[in-house]
PDB file of C-alpha atoms in Angstrom:
ATOM      1  CA  UNK A  70     -53.084  32.446  36.772  1.00 49.00           C
ATOM      2  CA  UNK A  71     -55.441  33.396  34.135  1.00 48.00           C
ATOM      3  CA  UNK A  72     -58.053  31.373  35.478  1.00 48.00           C
ATOM      4  CA  UNK A  73     -57.825  33.211  39.011  1.00 46.00           C
ATOM      5  CA  UNK A  74     -57.770  36.366  37.183  1.00 45.00           C
ATOM      6  CA  UNK A  75     -61.172  35.269  35.211  1.00 48.00           C
ATOM      7  CA  UNK A  76     -62.768  34.117  38.347  1.00 46.00           C
ATOM      8  CA  UNK A  77     -61.898  37.400  40.013  1.00 49.00           C
ATOM      9  CA  UNK A  78     -63.332  39.291  37.303  1.00 49.00           C
ATOM     10  CA  UNK A  79     -66.453  37.286  37.102  1.00 47.00           C
ATOM     11  CA  UNK A  80     -66.844  38.020  41.004  1.00 51.00           C
ATOM     12  CA  UNK A  81     -66.539  41.659  40.533  1.00 51.00           C
ATOM     13  CA  UNK A  82     -68.854  41.952  37.480  1.00 48.00           C
ATOM     14  CA  UNK A  83     -71.258  40.056  39.485  1.00 50.00           C
ATOM     15  CA  UNK A  84     -70.971  41.983  42.642  1.00 53.00           C
ATOM     16  CA  UNK A  85     -71.070  45.443  40.773  1.00 47.00           C
ATOM     17  CA  UNK A  86     -74.215  43.953  38.871  1.00 50.00           C
ATOM     18  CA  UNK A  87     -76.153  42.621  42.016  1.00 46.00           C
ATOM     19  CA  UNK A  88     -75.237  46.287  43.896  1.00 46.00           C
ATOM     20  CA  UNK A  89     -76.525  48.097  40.752  1.00 46.00           C
ATOM     21  CA  UNK A  90     -79.847  46.194  40.684  1.00 46.00           C
ATOM     22  CA  UNK A  91     -80.389  46.253  44.384  1.00 43.00           C
ATOM     23  CA  UNK A  92     -79.834  49.958  44.493  1.00 45.00           C
ATOM     24  CA  UNK A  93     -82.005  50.635  41.538  1.00 41.00           C
ATOM     25  CA  UNK A  94     -84.638  48.567  42.880  1.00 39.00           C
ATOM     26  CA  UNK A  95     -84.692  49.942  46.281  1.00 37.00           C
ATOM     27  CA  UNK A  96     -86.159  53.266  45.383  1.00 38.00           C
ATOM     28  CA  UNK A  97     -89.691  51.833  44.633  1.00 36.00           C
ATOM     29  CA  UNK A  98     -89.727  50.008  47.849  1.00 37.00           C
ATOM     30  CA  UNK A  99     -89.790  53.052  50.129  1.00 35.00           C
ATOM     31  CA  UNK A 100     -91.948  52.924  53.131  1.00 35.00           C
ATOM     32  CA  UNK A 101     -93.554  55.388  55.353  1.00 36.00           C
ATOM     33  CA  UNK A 102     -91.459  56.389  58.289  1.00 35.00           C
ATOM     34  CA  UNK A 103     -93.461  54.215  60.506  1.00 38.00           C
ATOM     35  CA  UNK A 104     -92.560  51.097  58.451  1.00 37.00           C
ATOM     36  CA  UNK A 105     -96.144  50.155  58.131  1.00 36.00           C
ATOM     37  CA  UNK A 106     -96.039  49.131  54.296  1.00 34.00           C
ATOM     38  CA  UNK A 107     -92.997  46.892  54.746  1.00 36.00           C
ATOM     39  CA  UNK A 108     -94.767  44.664  57.131  1.00 32.00           C
ATOM     40  CA  UNK A 109     -97.505  44.266  54.650  1.00 33.00           C
ATOM     41  CA  UNK A 110     -95.378  42.917  51.970  1.00 34.00           C
ATOM     42  CA  UNK A 111     -93.812  40.411  54.218  1.00 34.00           C
ATOM     43  CA  UNK A 112     -96.913  38.965  55.293  1.00 35.00           C
ATOM     44  CA  UNK A 113     -98.485  36.660  52.646  1.00 37.00           C
ATOM     45  CA  UNK A 114     -94.812  35.313  52.083  1.00 37.00           C
ATOM     46  CA  UNK A 115     -94.077  34.442  55.701  1.00 38.00           C
ATOM     47  CA  UNK A 116     -96.853  31.851  56.464  1.00 39.00           C
ATOM     48  CA  UNK A 117     -96.709  29.078  53.932  1.00 42.00           C
ATOM     49  CA  UNK A 118     -93.465  29.408  52.403  1.00 48.00           C
ATOM     50  CA  UNK A 119     -93.015  29.582  48.462  1.00 48.00           C
ATOM     51  CA  UNK A 120     -96.343  28.633  47.678  1.00 51.00           C
ATOM     52  CA  UNK A 121     -97.834  31.807  49.452  1.00 55.00           C
ATOM     53  CA  UNK A 122     -94.910  33.949  48.329  1.00 68.00           C
ATOM     54  CA  UNK A 123     -95.300  36.578  45.688  1.00 84.00           C
ATOM     55  CA  UNK A 124     -92.395  37.850  43.766  1.00 89.00           C
ATOM     56  CA  UNK A 125     -92.489  41.202  45.178  1.00 91.00           C
ATOM     57  CA  UNK A 126     -91.244  39.939  48.436  1.00 92.00           C
ATOM     58  CA  UNK A 127     -88.049  38.766  46.719  1.00 94.00           C
ATOM     59  CA  UNK A 128     -86.898  42.152  45.434  1.00 94.00           C
ATOM     60  CA  UNK A 129     -83.714  43.514  46.874  1.00 94.00           C
ATOM     61  CA  UNK A 130     -80.619  42.094  47.959  1.00 94.00           C
ATOM     62  CA  UNK A 131     -79.645  38.885  49.849  1.00 95.00           C
ATOM     63  CA  UNK A 132     -76.427  37.274  50.979  1.00 95.00           C
ATOM     64  CA  UNK A 133     -75.145  34.156  52.981  1.00 95.00           C
ATOM     65  CA  UNK A 134     -72.868  31.441  52.780  1.00 94.00           C
ATOM     66  CA  UNK A 135     -73.831  27.785  51.753  1.00 94.00           C
ATOM     67  CA  UNK A 136     -71.246  25.119  52.377  1.00 92.00           C
ATOM     68  CA  UNK A 137     -68.867  28.035  53.733  1.00 92.00           C
ATOM     69  CA  UNK A 138     -69.062  29.928  50.359  1.00 92.00           C
ATOM     70  CA  UNK A 139     -70.557  33.199  49.717  1.00 93.00           C
ATOM     71  CA  UNK A 140     -73.729  33.528  47.609  1.00 95.00           C
ATOM     72  CA  UNK A 141     -75.281  36.898  46.732  1.00 94.00           C
ATOM     73  CA  UNK A 142     -78.751  37.121  45.049  1.00 96.00           C
ATOM     74  CA  UNK A 143     -80.102  40.575  44.127  1.00 94.00           C
ATOM     75  CA  UNK A 144     -83.642  40.747  42.510  1.00 95.00           C
ATOM     76  CA  UNK A 145     -85.203  43.990  40.853  1.00 95.00           C
ATOM     77  CA  UNK A 146     -88.151  44.544  38.492  1.00 93.00           C
ATOM     78  CA  UNK A 147     -88.270  40.509  37.657  1.00 94.00           C
ATOM     79  CA  UNK A 148     -84.543  40.509  37.084  1.00 97.00           C
ATOM     80  CA  UNK A 149     -82.137  38.135  39.007  1.00 97.00           C
ATOM     81  CA  UNK A 150     -78.387  38.163  39.530  1.00 96.00           C
ATOM     82  CA  UNK A 151     -76.889  35.272  41.480  1.00 96.00           C
ATOM     83  CA  UNK A 152     -73.061  35.483  42.313  1.00 94.00           C
ATOM     84  CA  UNK A 153     -71.064  32.695  44.125  1.00 92.00           C
ATOM     85  CA  UNK A 154     -67.502  32.381  44.486  1.00 87.00           C
ATOM     86  CA  UNK A 155     -67.314  30.639  41.157  1.00 86.00           C
ATOM     87  CA  UNK A 156     -69.876  31.820  38.885  1.00 90.00           C
ATOM     88  CA  UNK A 157     -72.222  34.684  37.955  1.00 95.00           C
ATOM     89  CA  UNK A 158     -75.573  33.966  36.822  1.00 97.00           C
ATOM     90  CA  UNK A 159     -78.412  36.001  35.826  1.00 97.00           C
ATOM     91  CA  UNK A 160     -82.139  35.710  34.715  1.00 97.00           C
ATOM     92  CA  UNK A 161     -85.743  36.053  35.685  1.00 97.00           C
ATOM     93  CA  UNK A 162     -88.024  35.734  38.550  1.00 97.00           C
ATOM     94  CA  UNK A 163     -91.386  34.074  37.717  1.00 94.00           C
ATOM     95  CA  UNK A 164     -94.415  33.706  39.599  1.00 91.00           C
ATOM     96  CA  UNK A 165     -96.526  30.766  38.682  1.00 84.00           C
ATOM     97  CA  UNK A 166     -98.320  29.635  41.714  1.00 87.00           C
ATOM     98  CA  UNK A 167     -94.691  29.589  43.259  1.00 92.00           C
ATOM     99  CA  UNK A 168     -91.776  32.094  42.890  1.00 95.00           C
ATOM    100  CA  UNK A 169     -89.186  30.626  40.856  1.00 96.00           C
ATOM    101  CA  UNK A 170     -85.842  31.671  39.606  1.00 97.00           C
ATOM    102  CA  UNK A 171     -84.809  30.914  36.068  1.00 97.00           C
ATOM    103  CA  UNK A 172     -81.043  31.661  35.349  1.00 97.00           C
ATOM    104  CA  UNK A 173     -78.339  31.026  32.944  1.00 96.00           C
ATOM    105  CA  UNK A 174     -74.603  30.984  34.385  1.00 95.00           C
ATOM    106  CA  UNK A 175     -71.617  32.557  32.508  1.00 94.00           C
ATOM    107  CA  UNK A 176     -69.815  29.278  32.796  1.00 93.00           C
ATOM    108  CA  UNK A 177     -72.665  26.925  31.632  1.00 92.00           C
ATOM    109  CA  UNK A 178     -73.007  25.308  35.231  1.00 90.00           C
ATOM    110  CA  UNK A 179     -76.375  24.298  35.705  1.00 91.00           C
ATOM    111  CA  UNK A 180     -76.408  23.617  39.538  1.00 92.00           C
ATOM    112  CA  UNK A 181     -78.459  27.267  40.215  1.00 94.00           C
ATOM    113  CA  UNK A 182     -80.209  27.614  37.033  1.00 95.00           C
ATOM    114  CA  UNK A 183     -83.796  26.784  38.266  1.00 96.00           C
ATOM    115  CA  UNK A 184     -84.822  27.620  42.155  1.00 96.00           C
ATOM    116  CA  UNK A 185     -87.943  27.694  43.789  1.00 96.00           C
ATOM    117  CA  UNK A 186     -88.390  29.845  46.778  1.00 96.00           C
ATOM    118  CA  UNK A 187     -89.162  27.543  49.697  1.00 95.00           C
ATOM    119  CA  UNK A 188     -89.732  30.433  52.381  1.00 95.00           C
ATOM    120  CA  UNK A 189     -89.340  34.017  52.741  1.00 94.00           C
ATOM    121  CA  UNK A 190     -90.203  36.135  55.755  1.00 93.00           C
ATOM    122  CA  UNK A 191     -88.566  39.654  54.798  1.00 88.00           C
ATOM    123  CA  UNK A 192     -85.333  38.982  56.630  1.00 94.00           C
ATOM    124  CA  UNK A 193     -84.403  35.683  55.219  1.00 96.00           C
ATOM    125  CA  UNK A 194     -85.125  33.685  52.029  1.00 96.00           C
ATOM    126  CA  UNK A 195     -84.521  29.966  51.295  1.00 97.00           C
ATOM    127  CA  UNK A 196     -84.267  28.737  47.516  1.00 97.00           C
ATOM    128  CA  UNK A 197     -84.141  25.194  46.753  1.00 97.00           C
ATOM    129  CA  UNK A 198     -82.182  24.624  43.530  1.00 97.00           C
ATOM    130  CA  UNK A 199     -82.891  21.797  41.057  1.00 95.00           C
ATOM    131  CA  UNK A 200     -79.186  20.847  41.237  1.00 91.00           C
ATOM    132  CA  UNK A 201     -79.740  19.947  44.779  1.00 94.00           C
ATOM    133  CA  UNK A 202     -78.178  22.957  46.554  1.00 94.00           C
ATOM    134  CA  UNK A 203     -80.454  24.936  49.195  1.00 97.00           C
ATOM    135  CA  UNK A 204     -79.462  28.694  50.048  1.00 97.00           C
ATOM    136  CA  UNK A 205     -80.453  30.370  53.015  1.00 96.00           C
ATOM    137  CA  UNK A 206     -79.846  34.103  52.404  1.00 96.00           C
ATOM    138  CA  UNK A 207     -80.472  37.061  54.770  1.00 96.00           C
ATOM    139  CA  UNK A 208     -81.731  40.547  53.468  1.00 95.00           C
ATOM    140  CA  UNK A 209     -79.195  43.186  52.904  1.00 92.00           C
ATOM    141  CA  UNK A 210     -79.257  46.845  53.122  1.00 81.00           C
ATOM    142  CA  UNK A 211     -79.994  48.617  49.680  1.00 75.00           C
ATOM    143  CA  UNK A 212     -76.988  49.538  47.771  1.00 63.00           C
ATOM    144  CA  UNK A 213     -74.621  48.109  50.328  1.00 61.00           C
ATOM    145  CA  UNK A 214     -71.988  45.504  49.416  1.00 60.00           C
ATOM    146  CA  UNK A 215     -72.295  42.443  51.668  1.00 57.00           C
ATOM    147  CA  UNK A 216     -69.792  41.643  54.282  1.00 59.00           C
ATOM    148  CA  UNK A 217     -67.927  38.575  54.631  1.00 56.00           C
ATOM    149  CA  UNK A 218     -67.058  38.288  50.665  1.00 54.00           C
ATOM    150  CA  UNK A 219     -63.864  36.360  49.564  1.00 55.00           C
ATOM    151  CA  UNK A 220     -60.942  38.619  48.865  1.00 56.00           C
ATOM    152  CA  UNK A 221     -60.048  39.312  45.220  1.00 52.00           C
ATOM    153  CA  UNK A 222     -57.109  37.517  43.859  1.00 54.00           C
ATOM    154  CA  UNK A 223     -53.964  39.415  43.379  1.00 54.00           C
ATOM    155  CA  UNK A 224     -52.082  39.113  40.072  1.00 55.00           C
TER     156      UNK A 224
END
């Protein structure tokens, strides 16, 4: 029972952190009413995948499912938070010819500690992790908690 409560606490803390990061980062990305500046941001990243992407294109909240399990990624000001059903990881976004994520997970797991952005088009991002997992995530609304998350455990 303690494991269920601890896992639930990790999920809650990760979601709160991800929403806070996404909400804080959304203010700097406001575009004109016509949406012209957003189209320019997605442009460089959409053609050639990760090698042509810039870290700014990754800013914001992303959510999806990998192997039927929820995955949430939030990026703001070069910092990243990744939350899955089993873990919460935090770290940085680096741009060294390719956009990469360098994370450390609270439980010590290394499956999603180093990842490279394979493609990003402003609506979806694909991240390939050194642990062999590949996540395809969709952009979320700023400050919104993504739908389809697992229910919280009850004591």
